[in-house]
């Protein structure tokens, strides 16, 4: 039984299959799936939770929502034993978001008679968001080979970067990063990135697309930046930078006037709303891919 915990679980042809399925769903094609899904969210979410729930319902699936505060994890049950309970109750899929890195994830996934879908595990992976971002850029450009893609912001804590960057590279794009040195991981070279820009203005000049990321204050254990206003001036999408940037994205949620100027979320250069919209067909495609 297949699970999707990390983008590294997928071969290129499988990713192409997911993109093809997503395109089909967007065009109104695709069959129903007679199955049940548990949505277990131990961290806040708006778009991921709702799009997994809505896409499951549109596919004809039964959905069951459990938040961690209502589950027996508050009484000390481990996450693994919670998954075993879902297995015992006969569910087909579990979509989960947890604040920790699921490790060793292949052993956990292989030991369960469930299709696990990782909707974000700590700073590790958020594969459906990476696939949405790849789908959105493929839809916009046709082919992303040779495209220069720049991630800006809190790279250190970003599971979105760790999911998107390998996918973009697999499809021939070049990936660079930019952010405060305190928020660039020490092992950044392992991601095969082109450049680490300390100047966002130089990065914007290099990039065909910029992906701004949120400062993940909930994961920051130290003071990584002097202040949000100085961060915004140095790394944010300001009205001056808007004139130079070609195209931009943000996985959401956005902190206005920290990541992106309050009036620049929904503009002709922004793919942010498109990313949200594509959450439905891409997440339907993930359900379908894991079902067959
Ligand atoms: N992009 C993303 O994961 O958003 P949510 O936290 O709202 O699900």
PDB file of C-alpha atoms and ligand atoms in Angstrom:
ATOM      1  CA  UNK A   1       0.000   0.000   0.000  1.00  0.00           C
ATOM      2  CA  UNK A   2       1.547   3.344  -1.069  1.00  0.00           C
ATOM      3  CA  UNK A   3       1.943   6.359   1.204  1.00  0.00           C
ATOM      4  CA  UNK A   4       3.226   9.849   0.465  1.00  0.00           C
ATOM      5  CA  UNK A   5       5.485  11.081   3.225  1.00  0.00           C
ATOM      6  CA  UNK A   6       8.285  12.757   1.241  1.00  0.00           C
ATOM      7  CA  UNK A   7       8.759  13.919  -2.347  1.00  0.00           C
ATOM      8  CA  UNK A   8      11.816  11.653  -2.373  1.00  0.00           C
ATOM      9  CA  UNK A   9       9.360   8.700  -2.370  1.00  0.00           C
ATOM     10  CA  UNK A  10       8.348   9.626  -5.930  1.00  0.00           C
ATOM     11  CA  UNK A  11      10.065   8.877  -9.228  1.00  0.00           C
ATOM     12  CA  UNK A  12       9.858  11.418 -12.046  1.00  0.00           C
ATOM     13  CA  UNK A  13       7.312   9.355 -14.027  1.00  0.00           C
ATOM     14  CA  UNK A  14       5.117   9.100 -10.907  1.00  0.00           C
ATOM     15  CA  UNK A  15       5.219  12.867 -10.437  1.00  0.00           C
ATOM     16  CA  UNK A  16       4.285  13.281 -14.105  1.00  0.00           C
ATOM     17  CA  UNK A  17       1.360  10.902 -13.485  1.00  0.00           C
ATOM     18  CA  UNK A  18       0.184  13.035 -10.527  1.00  0.00           C
ATOM     19  CA  UNK A  19       0.446  16.219 -12.638  1.00  0.00           C
ATOM     20  CA  UNK A  20      -1.487  14.521 -15.459  1.00  0.00           C
ATOM     21  CA  UNK A  21      -4.196  13.369 -13.049  1.00  0.00           C
ATOM     22  CA  UNK A  22      -4.412  16.872 -11.543  1.00  0.00           C
ATOM     23  CA  UNK A  23      -4.821  18.410 -15.008  1.00  0.00           C
ATOM     24  CA  UNK A  24      -7.600  15.903 -15.720  1.00  0.00           C
ATOM     25  CA  UNK A  25      -9.396  16.722 -12.464  1.00  0.00           C
ATOM     26  CA  UNK A  26      -9.127  20.415 -13.301  1.00  0.00           C
ATOM     27  CA  UNK A  27     -10.812  19.682 -16.634  1.00  0.00           C
ATOM     28  CA  UNK A  28     -13.636  17.851 -14.857  1.00  0.00           C
ATOM     29  CA  UNK A  29     -12.394  14.317 -15.583  1.00  0.00           C
ATOM     30  CA  UNK A  30     -11.630  11.587 -13.043  1.00  0.00           C
ATOM     31  CA  UNK A  31     -13.481   8.779 -11.358  1.00  0.00           C
ATOM     32  CA  UNK A  32     -14.901   8.605  -7.843  1.00  0.00           C
ATOM     33  CA  UNK A  33     -13.144   6.651  -5.100  1.00  0.00           C
ATOM     34  CA  UNK A  34     -15.167   4.609  -2.623  1.00  0.00           C
ATOM     35  CA  UNK A  35     -13.011   5.074   0.469  1.00  0.00           C
ATOM     36  CA  UNK A  36     -12.743   6.765   3.848  1.00  0.00           C
ATOM     37  CA  UNK A  37     -10.176   9.271   5.052  1.00  0.00           C
ATOM     38  CA  UNK A  38      -9.184  10.531   8.491  1.00  0.00           C
ATOM     39  CA  UNK A  39      -7.837  14.067   8.653  1.00  0.00           C
ATOM     40  CA  UNK A  40      -5.639  14.265  11.744  1.00  0.00           C
ATOM     41  CA  UNK A  41      -4.320  17.789  12.294  1.00  0.00           C
ATOM     42  CA  UNK A  42      -2.070  18.478  15.280  1.00  0.00           C
ATOM     43  CA  UNK A  43      -1.058  21.910  13.920  1.00  0.00           C
ATOM     44  CA  UNK A  44      -3.246  24.728  12.593  1.00  0.00           C
ATOM     45  CA  UNK A  45      -4.140  24.727   8.908  1.00  0.00           C
ATOM     46  CA  UNK A  46      -6.669  26.398   6.657  1.00  0.00           C
ATOM     47  CA  UNK A  47      -5.894  25.592   3.027  1.00  0.00           C
ATOM     48  CA  UNK A  48      -4.248  22.164   3.408  1.00  0.00           C
ATOM     49  CA  UNK A  49      -6.900  20.707   5.691  1.00  0.00           C
ATOM     50  CA  UNK A  50      -9.849  22.135   3.798  1.00  0.00           C
ATOM     51  CA  UNK A  51      -8.537  21.225   0.360  1.00  0.00           C
ATOM     52  CA  UNK A  52      -7.800  17.627   1.423  1.00  0.00           C
ATOM     53  CA  UNK A  53     -11.305  17.473   2.939  1.00  0.00           C
ATOM     54  CA  UNK A  54     -13.098  19.125   0.014  1.00  0.00           C
ATOM     55  CA  UNK A  55     -11.247  17.110  -2.615  1.00  0.00           C
ATOM     56  CA  UNK A  56     -11.991  13.868  -0.760  1.00  0.00           C
ATOM     57  CA  UNK A  57     -15.706  14.738  -0.609  1.00  0.00           C
ATOM     58  CA  UNK A  58     -15.786  15.702  -4.295  1.00  0.00           C
ATOM     59  CA  UNK A  59     -14.266  12.277  -5.025  1.00  0.00           C
ATOM     60  CA  UNK A  60     -17.135  10.659  -3.110  1.00  0.00           C
ATOM     61  CA  UNK A  61     -15.085   9.712  -0.065  1.00  0.00           C
ATOM     62  CA  UNK A  62     -16.221   9.768   3.568  1.00  0.00           C
ATOM     63  CA  UNK A  63     -14.187  12.238   5.630  1.00  0.00           C
ATOM     64  CA  UNK A  64     -13.559  12.186   9.379  1.00  0.00           C
ATOM     65  CA  UNK A  65     -11.792  15.070  11.088  1.00  0.00           C
ATOM     66  CA  UNK A  66      -9.823  14.683  14.328  1.00  0.00           C
ATOM     67  CA  UNK A  67      -7.872  17.526  15.868  1.00  0.00           C
ATOM     68  CA  UNK A  68      -5.120  16.531  18.245  1.00  0.00           C
ATOM     69  CA  UNK A  69      -6.774  18.416  21.131  1.00  0.00           C
ATOM     70  CA  UNK A  70      -9.832  16.163  20.756  1.00  0.00           C
ATOM     71  CA  UNK A  71      -7.909  12.927  20.241  1.00  0.00           C
ATOM     72  CA  UNK A  72      -6.487  10.522  22.792  1.00  0.00           C
ATOM     73  CA  UNK A  73      -2.988  11.885  22.139  1.00  0.00           C
ATOM     74  CA  UNK A  74      -3.854  14.391  24.927  1.00  0.00           C
ATOM     75  CA  UNK A  75      -4.169  11.367  27.239  1.00  0.00           C
ATOM     76  CA  UNK A  76      -0.679  10.201  26.262  1.00  0.00           C
ATOM     77  CA  UNK A  77      -1.335   7.943  23.278  1.00  0.00           C
ATOM     78  CA  UNK A  78       1.578   7.996  20.825  1.00  0.00           C
ATOM     79  CA  UNK A  79       1.128   9.077  17.217  1.00  0.00           C
ATOM     80  CA  UNK A  80       1.997   5.551  16.071  1.00  0.00           C
ATOM     81  CA  UNK A  81      -0.682   4.032  18.327  1.00  0.00           C
ATOM     82  CA  UNK A  82      -3.145   6.627  17.011  1.00  0.00           C
ATOM     83  CA  UNK A  83      -2.341   5.471  13.471  1.00  0.00           C
ATOM     84  CA  UNK A  84      -2.782   1.819  14.570  1.00  0.00           C
ATOM     85  CA  UNK A  85      -6.220   2.807  15.902  1.00  0.00           C
ATOM     86  CA  UNK A  86      -7.150   4.354  12.530  1.00  0.00           C
ATOM     87  CA  UNK A  87      -5.956   1.132  10.882  1.00  0.00           C
ATOM     88  CA  UNK A  88      -8.031  -0.970  13.269  1.00  0.00           C
ATOM     89  CA  UNK A  89     -11.119   1.102  12.490  1.00  0.00           C
ATOM     90  CA  UNK A  90     -10.687   0.256   8.810  1.00  0.00           C
ATOM     91  CA  UNK A  91      -9.888   3.654   7.293  1.00  0.00           C
ATOM     92  CA  UNK A  92      -8.252   3.778   3.859  1.00  0.00           C
ATOM     93  CA  UNK A  93      -6.296   7.034   4.089  1.00  0.00           C
ATOM     94  CA  UNK A  94      -4.879   9.172   6.901  1.00  0.00           C
ATOM     95  CA  UNK A  95      -3.938  12.751   6.090  1.00  0.00           C
ATOM     96  CA  UNK A  96      -1.837  14.051   8.976  1.00  0.00           C
ATOM     97  CA  UNK A  97      -0.083  17.219  10.073  1.00  0.00           C
ATOM     98  CA  UNK A  98       2.216  17.000  13.072  1.00  0.00           C
ATOM     99  CA  UNK A  99       4.770  19.360  14.655  1.00  0.00           C
ATOM    100  CA  UNK A 100       7.544  16.735  14.668  1.00  0.00           C
ATOM    101  CA  UNK A 101       9.540  14.977  11.942  1.00  0.00           C
ATOM    102  CA  UNK A 102       8.086  11.520  11.251  1.00  0.00           C
ATOM    103  CA  UNK A 103      11.079   9.207  11.669  1.00  0.00           C
ATOM    104  CA  UNK A 104      11.866   6.537  10.601  1.00  0.00           C
ATOM    105  CA  UNK A 105       9.007   7.191   8.247  1.00  0.00           C
ATOM    106  CA  UNK A 106       9.421   4.341   5.764  1.00  0.00           C
ATOM    107  CA  UNK A 107       9.284   1.772   8.571  1.00  0.00           C
ATOM    108  CA  UNK A 108       6.185   3.436  10.026  1.00  0.00           C
ATOM    109  CA  UNK A 109       4.425   3.658   6.648  1.00  0.00           C
ATOM    110  CA  UNK A 110       5.362   0.109   5.621  1.00  0.00           C
ATOM    111  CA  UNK A 111       4.123  -1.371   8.900  1.00  0.00           C
ATOM    112  CA  UNK A 112       0.566  -0.039   8.518  1.00  0.00           C
ATOM    113  CA  UNK A 113      -2.336  -1.107   6.336  1.00  0.00           C
ATOM    114  CA  UNK A 114      -3.130   2.553   5.578  1.00  0.00           C
ATOM    115  CA  UNK A 115      -2.310   5.108   2.900  1.00  0.00           C
ATOM    116  CA  UNK A 116      -0.556   7.864   4.838  1.00  0.00           C
ATOM    117  CA  UNK A 117      -0.440  11.362   3.358  1.00  0.00           C
ATOM    118  CA  UNK A 118       1.917  13.811   4.998  1.00  0.00           C
ATOM    119  CA  UNK A 119       0.299  17.256   5.181  1.00  0.00           C
ATOM    120  CA  UNK A 120       3.365  18.654   6.985  1.00  0.00           C
ATOM    121  CA  UNK A 121       5.679  17.039   9.557  1.00  0.00           C
ATOM    122  CA  UNK A 122       7.739  19.593  11.482  1.00  0.00           C
ATOM    123  CA  UNK A 123      10.440  21.161   9.329  1.00  0.00           C
ATOM    124  CA  UNK A 124      10.770  18.021   7.203  1.00  0.00           C
ATOM    125  CA  UNK A 125       8.258  17.711   4.353  1.00  0.00           C
ATOM    126  CA  UNK A 126       4.992  19.049   2.916  1.00  0.00           C
ATOM    127  CA  UNK A 127       4.875  17.033  -0.322  1.00  0.00           C
ATOM    128  CA  UNK A 128       1.396  18.079  -1.471  1.00  0.00           C
ATOM    129  CA  UNK A 129       2.438  21.760  -1.288  1.00  0.00           C
ATOM    130  CA  UNK A 130       5.595  20.998  -3.302  1.00  0.00           C
ATOM    131  CA  UNK A 131       3.447  19.237  -5.924  1.00  0.00           C
ATOM    132  CA  UNK A 132       0.965  22.151  -6.003  1.00  0.00           C
ATOM    133  CA  UNK A 133       3.816  24.594  -6.581  1.00  0.00           C
ATOM    134  CA  UNK A 134       5.273  22.400  -9.353  1.00  0.00           C
ATOM    135  CA  UNK A 135       1.812  22.018 -10.949  1.00  0.00           C
ATOM    136  CA  UNK A 136       1.185  25.778 -10.741  1.00  0.00           C
ATOM    137  CA  UNK A 137       4.478  26.649 -12.433  1.00  0.00           C
ATOM    138  CA  UNK A 138       4.113  23.895 -15.044  1.00  0.00           C
ATOM    139  CA  UNK A 139       0.618  25.201 -15.806  1.00  0.00           C
ATOM    140  CA  UNK A 140       1.974  28.755 -16.155  1.00  0.00           C
ATOM    141  CA  UNK A 141       5.154  28.050 -18.135  1.00  0.00           C
ATOM    142  CA  UNK A 142       4.380  24.705 -19.835  1.00  0.00           C
ATOM    143  CA  UNK A 143       7.896  23.495 -19.008  1.00  0.00           C
ATOM    144  CA  UNK A 144      10.035  24.701 -16.110  1.00  0.00           C
ATOM    145  CA  UNK A 145      13.343  23.455 -17.568  1.00  0.00           C
ATOM    146  CA  UNK A 146      15.950  26.213 -17.251  1.00  0.00           C
ATOM    147  CA  UNK A 147      13.716  28.401 -15.043  1.00  0.00           C
ATOM    148  CA  UNK A 148      15.430  30.318 -12.218  1.00  0.00           C
ATOM    149  CA  UNK A 149      13.442  29.899  -8.976  1.00  0.00           C
ATOM    150  CA  UNK A 150      14.347  31.809  -5.821  1.00  0.00           C
ATOM    151  CA  UNK A 151      13.066  31.011  -2.309  1.00  0.00           C
ATOM    152  CA  UNK A 152      13.162  33.982   0.093  1.00  0.00           C
ATOM    153  CA  UNK A 153      12.797  33.964   3.864  1.00  0.00           C
ATOM    154  CA  UNK A 154      12.880  31.353   6.596  1.00  0.00           C
ATOM    155  CA  UNK A 155      14.563  28.567   4.644  1.00  0.00           C
ATOM    156  CA  UNK A 156      15.796  26.895   7.840  1.00  0.00           C
ATOM    157  CA  UNK A 157      12.333  25.927   9.083  1.00  0.00           C
ATOM    158  CA  UNK A 158      10.652  25.484   5.716  1.00  0.00           C
ATOM    159  CA  UNK A 159       9.186  22.097   4.816  1.00  0.00           C
ATOM    160  CA  UNK A 160       7.761  23.833   1.726  1.00  0.00           C
ATOM    161  CA  UNK A 161      11.314  24.589   0.505  1.00  0.00           C
ATOM    162  CA  UNK A 162      12.462  21.020   1.330  1.00  0.00           C
ATOM    163  CA  UNK A 163       9.555  19.654  -0.733  1.00  0.00           C
ATOM    164  CA  UNK A 164       9.532  22.094  -3.661  1.00  0.00           C
ATOM    165  CA  UNK A 165      13.265  22.483  -4.334  1.00  0.00           C
ATOM    166  CA  UNK A 166      13.947  18.794  -5.163  1.00  0.00           C
ATOM    167  CA  UNK A 167      10.876  18.688  -7.434  1.00  0.00           C
ATOM    168  CA  UNK A 168      11.899  21.833  -9.334  1.00  0.00           C
ATOM    169  CA  UNK A 169      15.423  20.518  -9.749  1.00  0.00           C
ATOM    170  CA  UNK A 170      14.150  17.152 -10.997  1.00  0.00           C
ATOM    171  CA  UNK A 171      12.250  19.025 -13.738  1.00  0.00           C
ATOM    172  CA  UNK A 172      15.331  21.026 -14.804  1.00  0.00           C
ATOM    173  CA  UNK A 173      14.858  24.348 -12.965  1.00  0.00           C
ATOM    174  CA  UNK A 174      17.654  26.105 -11.069  1.00  0.00           C
ATOM    175  CA  UNK A 175      16.929  26.877  -7.420  1.00  0.00           C
ATOM    176  CA  UNK A 176      18.549  29.582  -5.268  1.00  0.00           C
ATOM    177  CA  UNK A 177      17.771  30.884  -1.794  1.00  0.00           C
ATOM    178  CA  UNK A 178      17.891  34.230  -0.002  1.00  0.00           C
ATOM    179  CA  UNK A 179      17.328  35.141   3.637  1.00  0.00           C
ATOM    180  CA  UNK A 180      19.033  36.224   6.836  1.00  0.00           C
ATOM    181  CA  UNK A 181      22.157  34.083   7.379  1.00  0.00           C
ATOM    182  CA  UNK A 182      20.561  32.906  10.653  1.00  0.00           C
ATOM    183  CA  UNK A 183      17.678  31.395   8.660  1.00  0.00           C
ATOM    184  CA  UNK A 184      19.742  29.596   6.000  1.00  0.00           C
ATOM    185  CA  UNK A 185      20.415  25.965   7.009  1.00  0.00           C
ATOM    186  CA  UNK A 186      24.101  25.106   7.455  1.00  0.00           C
ATOM    187  CA  UNK A 187      23.692  22.131   5.116  1.00  0.00           C
ATOM    188  CA  UNK A 188      22.074  24.210   2.352  1.00  0.00           C
ATOM    189  CA  UNK A 189      24.522  22.779  -0.256  1.00  0.00           C
ATOM    190  CA  UNK A 190      22.930  19.319   0.062  1.00  0.00           C
ATOM    191  CA  UNK A 191      19.863  20.717  -1.708  1.00  0.00           C
ATOM    192  CA  UNK A 192      21.936  21.375  -4.842  1.00  0.00           C
ATOM    193  CA  UNK A 193      21.036  25.030  -4.932  1.00  0.00           C
ATOM    194  CA  UNK A 194      22.694  27.441  -7.381  1.00  0.00           C
ATOM    195  CA  UNK A 195      23.352  30.431  -5.109  1.00  0.00           C
ATOM    196  CA  UNK A 196      22.737  31.824  -1.639  1.00  0.00           C
ATOM    197  CA  UNK A 197      21.823  35.496  -2.167  1.00  0.00           C
ATOM    198  CA  UNK A 198      22.269  37.853   0.765  1.00  0.00           C
ATOM    199  CA  UNK A 199      20.668  40.655  -1.289  1.00  0.00           C
ATOM    200  CA  UNK A 200      17.052  40.004  -2.249  1.00  0.00           C
ATOM    201  CA  UNK A 201      17.356  42.654  -4.968  1.00  0.00           C
ATOM    202  CA  UNK A 202      20.145  40.675  -6.676  1.00  0.00           C
ATOM    203  CA  UNK A 203      18.070  37.527  -6.221  1.00  0.00           C
ATOM    204  CA  UNK A 204      15.028  39.152  -7.827  1.00  0.00           C
ATOM    205  CA  UNK A 205      17.164  40.180 -10.814  1.00  0.00           C
ATOM    206  CA  UNK A 206      18.327  36.548 -11.213  1.00  0.00           C
ATOM    207  CA  UNK A 207      14.929  34.922 -10.716  1.00  0.00           C
ATOM    208  CA  UNK A 208      12.109  34.173 -13.137  1.00  0.00           C
ATOM    209  CA  UNK A 209       9.938  33.338 -10.117  1.00  0.00           C
ATOM    210  CA  UNK A 210      10.343  34.256  -6.455  1.00  0.00           C
ATOM    211  CA  UNK A 211       8.690  32.162  -3.740  1.00  0.00           C
ATOM    212  CA  UNK A 212       8.369  34.147  -0.524  1.00  0.00           C
ATOM    213  CA  UNK A 213       8.105  32.056   2.648  1.00  0.00           C
ATOM    214  CA  UNK A 214       6.606  32.893   6.031  1.00  0.00           C
ATOM    215  CA  UNK A 215       8.794  33.488   9.072  1.00  0.00           C
ATOM    216  CA  UNK A 216       7.839  30.459  11.164  1.00  0.00           C
ATOM    217  CA  UNK A 217       7.849  32.100  14.563  1.00  0.00           C
ATOM    218  CA  UNK A 218       6.230  29.024  16.125  1.00  0.00           C
ATOM    219  CA  UNK A 219       9.389  27.015  15.297  1.00  0.00           C
ATOM    220  CA  UNK A 220      11.988  29.710  16.000  1.00  0.00           C
ATOM    221  CA  UNK A 221      13.639  28.987  19.325  1.00  0.00           C
ATOM    222  CA  UNK A 222      15.953  32.032  19.198  1.00  0.00           C
ATOM    223  CA  UNK A 223      15.802  35.600  17.949  1.00  0.00           C
ATOM    224  CA  UNK A 224      16.836  35.048  14.336  1.00  0.00           C
ATOM    225  CA  UNK A 225      16.042  38.594  13.170  1.00  0.00           C
ATOM    226  CA  UNK A 226      16.366  42.016  14.853  1.00  0.00           C
ATOM    227  CA  UNK A 227      12.718  42.952  14.119  1.00  0.00           C
ATOM    228  CA  UNK A 228       9.926  42.178  11.659  1.00  0.00           C
ATOM    229  CA  UNK A 229      10.053  45.686  10.217  1.00  0.00           C
ATOM    230  CA  UNK A 230      13.817  45.493   9.509  1.00  0.00           C
ATOM    231  CA  UNK A 231      13.295  42.005   8.028  1.00  0.00           C
ATOM    232  CA  UNK A 232      10.550  43.308   5.737  1.00  0.00           C
ATOM    233  CA  UNK A 233      12.739  46.191   4.562  1.00  0.00           C
ATOM    234  CA  UNK A 234      15.646  43.864   3.828  1.00  0.00           C
ATOM    235  CA  UNK A 235      13.886  40.748   2.450  1.00  0.00           C
ATOM    236  CA  UNK A 236      10.191  41.447   1.946  1.00  0.00           C
ATOM    237  CA  UNK A 237       8.246  42.169  -1.230  1.00  0.00           C
ATOM    238  CA  UNK A 238       7.962  45.940  -1.013  1.00  0.00           C
ATOM    239  CA  UNK A 239       6.260  48.205  -3.614  1.00  0.00           C
ATOM    240  CA  UNK A 240       9.752  49.130  -4.955  1.00  0.00           C
ATOM    241  CA  UNK A 241      10.687  45.477  -5.423  1.00  0.00           C
ATOM    242  CA  UNK A 242       7.304  44.760  -7.005  1.00  0.00           C
ATOM    243  CA  UNK A 243       8.409  46.846 -10.008  1.00  0.00           C
ATOM    244  CA  UNK A 244      11.385  44.515 -10.582  1.00  0.00           C
ATOM    245  CA  UNK A 245       9.999  41.063  -9.706  1.00  0.00           C
ATOM    246  CA  UNK A 246       8.715  39.086 -12.702  1.00  0.00           C
ATOM    247  CA  UNK A 247       6.384  36.590 -10.979  1.00  0.00           C
ATOM    248  CA  UNK A 248       5.931  35.471  -7.381  1.00  0.00           C
ATOM    249  CA  UNK A 249       4.328  32.865  -5.192  1.00  0.00           C
ATOM    250  CA  UNK A 250       3.766  32.167  -1.498  1.00  0.00           C
ATOM    251  CA  UNK A 251       2.450  28.877  -0.076  1.00  0.00           C
ATOM    252  CA  UNK A 252       0.495  30.772   2.597  1.00  0.00           C
ATOM    253  CA  UNK A 253      -0.411  31.794   5.156  1.00  0.00           C
ATOM    254  CA  UNK A 254       1.114  35.207   4.434  1.00  0.00           C
ATOM    255  CA  UNK A 255       2.120  37.669   7.132  1.00  0.00           C
ATOM    256  CA  UNK A 256       1.321  40.947   5.435  1.00  0.00           C
ATOM    257  CA  UNK A 257       4.014  43.602   5.741  1.00  0.00           C
ATOM    258  CA  UNK A 258       6.476  40.959   6.962  1.00  0.00           C
ATOM    259  CA  UNK A 259       6.782  38.652   3.907  1.00  0.00           C
ATOM    260  CA  UNK A 260       4.791  40.667   1.364  1.00  0.00           C
ATOM    261  CA  UNK A 261       3.453  44.234   1.370  1.00  0.00           C
ATOM    262  CA  UNK A 262      -0.176  44.365   2.507  1.00  0.00           C
ATOM    263  CA  UNK A 263      -1.456  45.418  -0.945  1.00  0.00           C
ATOM    264  CA  UNK A 264       0.566  42.993  -3.092  1.00  0.00           C
ATOM    265  CA  UNK A 265      -0.939  39.570  -2.412  1.00  0.00           C
ATOM    266  CA  UNK A 266      -3.343  39.455  -5.336  1.00  0.00           C
ATOM    267  CA  UNK A 267      -1.772  41.205  -8.321  1.00  0.00           C
ATOM    268  CA  UNK A 268      -1.149  40.303 -11.959  1.00  0.00           C
ATOM    269  CA  UNK A 269       2.356  39.089 -11.020  1.00  0.00           C
ATOM    270  CA  UNK A 270       1.101  36.920  -8.144  1.00  0.00           C
ATOM    271  CA  UNK A 271       0.306  33.195  -8.429  1.00  0.00           C
ATOM    272  CA  UNK A 272      -0.767  32.990  -4.762  1.00  0.00           C
ATOM    273  CA  UNK A 273      -4.489  32.496  -5.413  1.00  0.00           C
ATOM    274  CA  UNK A 274      -3.689  30.021  -8.196  1.00  0.00           C
ATOM    275  CA  UNK A 275      -1.682  27.965  -5.670  1.00  0.00           C
ATOM    276  CA  UNK A 276      -4.730  27.839  -3.398  1.00  0.00           C
ATOM    277  CA  UNK A 277      -7.063  26.877  -6.289  1.00  0.00           C
ATOM    278  CA  UNK A 278      -4.704  24.138  -7.459  1.00  0.00           C
ATOM    279  CA  UNK A 279      -4.858  22.572  -3.987  1.00  0.00           C
ATOM    280  CA  UNK A 280      -8.070  20.787  -4.996  1.00  0.00           C
ATOM    281  CA  UNK A 281      -7.012  19.064  -8.270  1.00  0.00           C
ATOM    282  CA  UNK A 282      -3.516  18.221  -6.986  1.00  0.00           C
ATOM    283  CA  UNK A 283      -4.824  16.699  -3.744  1.00  0.00           C
ATOM    284  CA  UNK A 284      -7.453  14.744  -5.688  1.00  0.00           C
ATOM    285  CA  UNK A 285      -4.609  13.477  -7.882  1.00  0.00           C
ATOM    286  CA  UNK A 286      -2.647  12.368  -4.802  1.00  0.00           C
ATOM    287  CA  UNK A 287      -5.641  10.389  -3.483  1.00  0.00           C
ATOM    288  CA  UNK A 288      -6.113   8.793  -6.906  1.00  0.00           C
ATOM    289  CA  UNK A 289      -2.403   8.033  -7.369  1.00  0.00           C
ATOM    290  CA  UNK A 290      -2.215   6.262  -3.990  1.00  0.00           C
ATOM    291  CA  UNK A 291      -5.444   4.368  -4.584  1.00  0.00           C
ATOM    292  CA  UNK A 292      -4.362   2.598  -7.796  1.00  0.00           C
TER     293      UNK A 292
HETATM  294  N1  LIG B   1       0.403  26.166   2.780  1.00  0.00           N
HETATM  295  C1  LIG B   1      -0.130  25.654   3.921  1.00  0.00           C
HETATM  296  O1  LIG B   1       0.269  24.592   4.396  1.00  0.00           O
HETATM  297  O2  LIG B   1      -1.146  26.404   4.443  1.00  0.00           O
HETATM  298  P1  LIG B   1      -2.038  26.006   5.716  1.00  0.00           P
HETATM  299  O3  LIG B   1      -1.118  26.036   6.919  1.00  0.00           O
HETATM  300  O4  LIG B   1      -3.144  27.024   5.785  1.00  0.00           O
HETATM  301  O5  LIG B   1      -2.563  24.621   5.489  1.00  0.00           O
END
